[in-house]
Amino acid sequence: MTGADLERMFRDDDALMSILISDTAAPGRVGLITRLGFYESMTGRLGFGWLLNATRKVAALASWDPLTMPHDTPLDTVSTVVLERPKDARDHDLVISWPDGSFGTVSVSSIFERLAMEYGYEATHDRLTGLPNRVLLLDRLSVLLQHAERVGSLVAVVFCDLDGFKRINDSLGHEVGDRLLAKVARRFGSTVRSQDTLARISGDEFVVVCEIGSPHAPVQVAERLIASLAAPIIVKGHQVRITTSVGITVTHGTATDPEELVREADLAMYRAKTDRRGGFEIFDAAMHARAVERLTVEQELGPAMGRDEFRLFYQPLVGAADRRLVAFEALVRWQLPTGRMRAPVEFIDIAEDCGFITTLGAWVLGEACRQLAEWRVRGAGDFRVGVNVSARQFSDPGLLAYVASMVEACNLGPGALVLEITESNLMQHVETSMATLTALRRLGVVISVDDFGTGYSSLAYLAKIPLDSVKIDKSFVTDLESNHTSRMLASTVISLAHNLGVRSVGEGVENENQLAILMEMGCDLVQGYLIGRPHPPEQVEQTWFPGTARPSPDDRTS
Ligand code: C2E
Ligand code: MG
Ligand code: MG
């Protein structure tokens, strides 16, 4: 293989991001030629471009006593350049070619010496635990992958994230937190084989990479890691109990790059954490598909807003006894260019995670206020409109000013706008919530607690909040007829609401029987398919106030 081949390797194989060079005489000393660095050298002024261990200009390294070797010296594998170094000579050089056919060389031994000097222990190890850090982990992982590809073995990446570590850190202090991490590192270390790599890649995240014989082996690794934390850890006189959630991914060969593998294991860990803390989960194709889908949705959100693809549907809330219209809940939909409506479950959480919810939520609020004002002008009635507010939106310092401007622009009187906040969101940041809620109240905006019964409310806190209503979670209503516990919970929520002096709303009412049970319990308002499904504005108008005429385009813009 020649220097020109090196160039061809990068050009032909676009999955190849870097070529590893390692010093077999001194394990752990590694250098990488990255794709970026290589091409930089092609276009570049600096001769040899970049050679990275993290980010390092190779020109500086190469100027050190470069030796030459014939440009057709064989390089031994496609993506690994492992250069043996004879004891006494620094005569193995890497050849880099330019498009004009000329060659440059760089002395490998000089690179290693320089790397060792500049990227010594500090750069590759975590100071707190003494474990390899992310940089070294990724290097070792890529070496392992190359090897696995050659010999046909499997490589497992096992990702551990401690459960509730932040809470311990916050309550017992950082010093205890640090010592705990060091002890956890030792416990984990005792479970892995000497040839495996255990690394701490950030805060409370540890990763094990190992070569394995069977796809079941990593499960045992995970179980050993979990079990190693079973006994409490004593830190500065505190008995700390901690668990870890673990994600596993298994691969053979180099099809997936090291960073991607760590991401996969991280994703599986995340699943483990949401399902049941202290357990493990294995990354699978479905998880991958979901991750890709998530990413696609995330990237489409902004453009979709630009193309005006979001719609608001409205679902009625009526008096349980008289079925008189009291409010509409605005529910967002995403109309794809194909015409299909994406339901909020498909994108709200994603928008929340990536921060787009602030933009989307502002649009929803604005559009719902505008629609309500339009209906009011047309004499449709004095019902309210409810808008769902997500956690991130609720803690956004800009929310108040925005709501205030909407209420004023649309001339909405007190009580016209209802913000629905889920119980769990409300309880997340109790102190800040209180201030926001009080300020909203002053603007004449009322608050409804959504999905009530699924979170963990503090009653003392609930009593202080300026609330308008409490919505019983749909799951209890669904099970009213069949499940005693659900019936009891629904009834408890209703009396609780009454004791707090607020109204109770039964959500997801689908049949007369459920309605009858709720009425008997004294439920004030109901919402659900029995009364009406969420519909676009035109359909809502036909059903609920057919007499009112649509405004002419002139009215609308005024
Ligand atoms: P939610 O606020 O609890 O809304 C009620 C959900 O229950 C709606 O689902 C509604 O269509 C559905 N539903 C109502 N009646 C029935 C019934 O009788 N049977 C059944 N099976 N379902 C019923 P949707 O529209 O899919 O919305 C789901 C969730 O997405 C909402 O739950 C809300 O949390 C969120 N969401 C919707 N729009 C927005 C929005 O604009 N902003 C934010 N932040 N979240 C939104
Ligand atoms: Mg709601
Ligand atoms: Mg709800």
PDB file of C-alpha atoms and ligand atoms in Angstrom, residues 329-331 386-389 420-422 448-451 471 507 527, ligand 2:
ATOM      1  CA  GLU A 329     -58.871  22.139  24.877  1.00  0.00           C
ATOM      2  CA  ALA A 330     -56.482  23.011  22.063  1.00  0.00           C
ATOM      3  CA  LEU A 331     -54.508  19.948  20.958  1.00  0.00           C
ATOM      4  CA  GLY A 386     -57.279  25.408  27.374  1.00  0.00           C
ATOM      5  CA  VAL A 387     -53.678  25.177  26.205  1.00  0.00           C
ATOM      6  CA  ASN A 388     -51.190  22.519  27.314  1.00  0.00           C
ATOM      7  CA  VAL A 389     -47.935  23.870  28.622  1.00  0.00           C
ATOM      8  CA  GLU A 420     -53.005  22.970  31.514  1.00  0.00           C
ATOM      9  CA  ILE A 421     -49.910  21.811  33.350  1.00  0.00           C
ATOM     10  CA  THR A 422     -49.365  18.192  34.245  1.00  0.00           C
ATOM     11  CA  SER A 448     -55.712  23.408  35.428  1.00  0.00           C
ATOM     12  CA  VAL A 449     -53.675  20.450  36.677  1.00  0.00           C
ATOM     13  CA  ASP A 450     -53.563  17.847  33.916  1.00  0.00           C
ATOM     14  CA  ASP A 451     -53.234  14.077  34.268  1.00  0.00           C
ATOM     15  CA  LYS A 471     -58.214  16.858  35.508  1.00  0.00           C
ATOM     16  CA  GLU A 507     -60.939  13.188  30.938  1.00  0.00           C
ATOM     17  CA  GLN A 527     -64.240  15.669  28.296  1.00  0.00           C
TER      18      GLN A 527
HETATM   19 MG    MG B   2     -54.385  18.559  28.499  1.00  0.00          MG
END
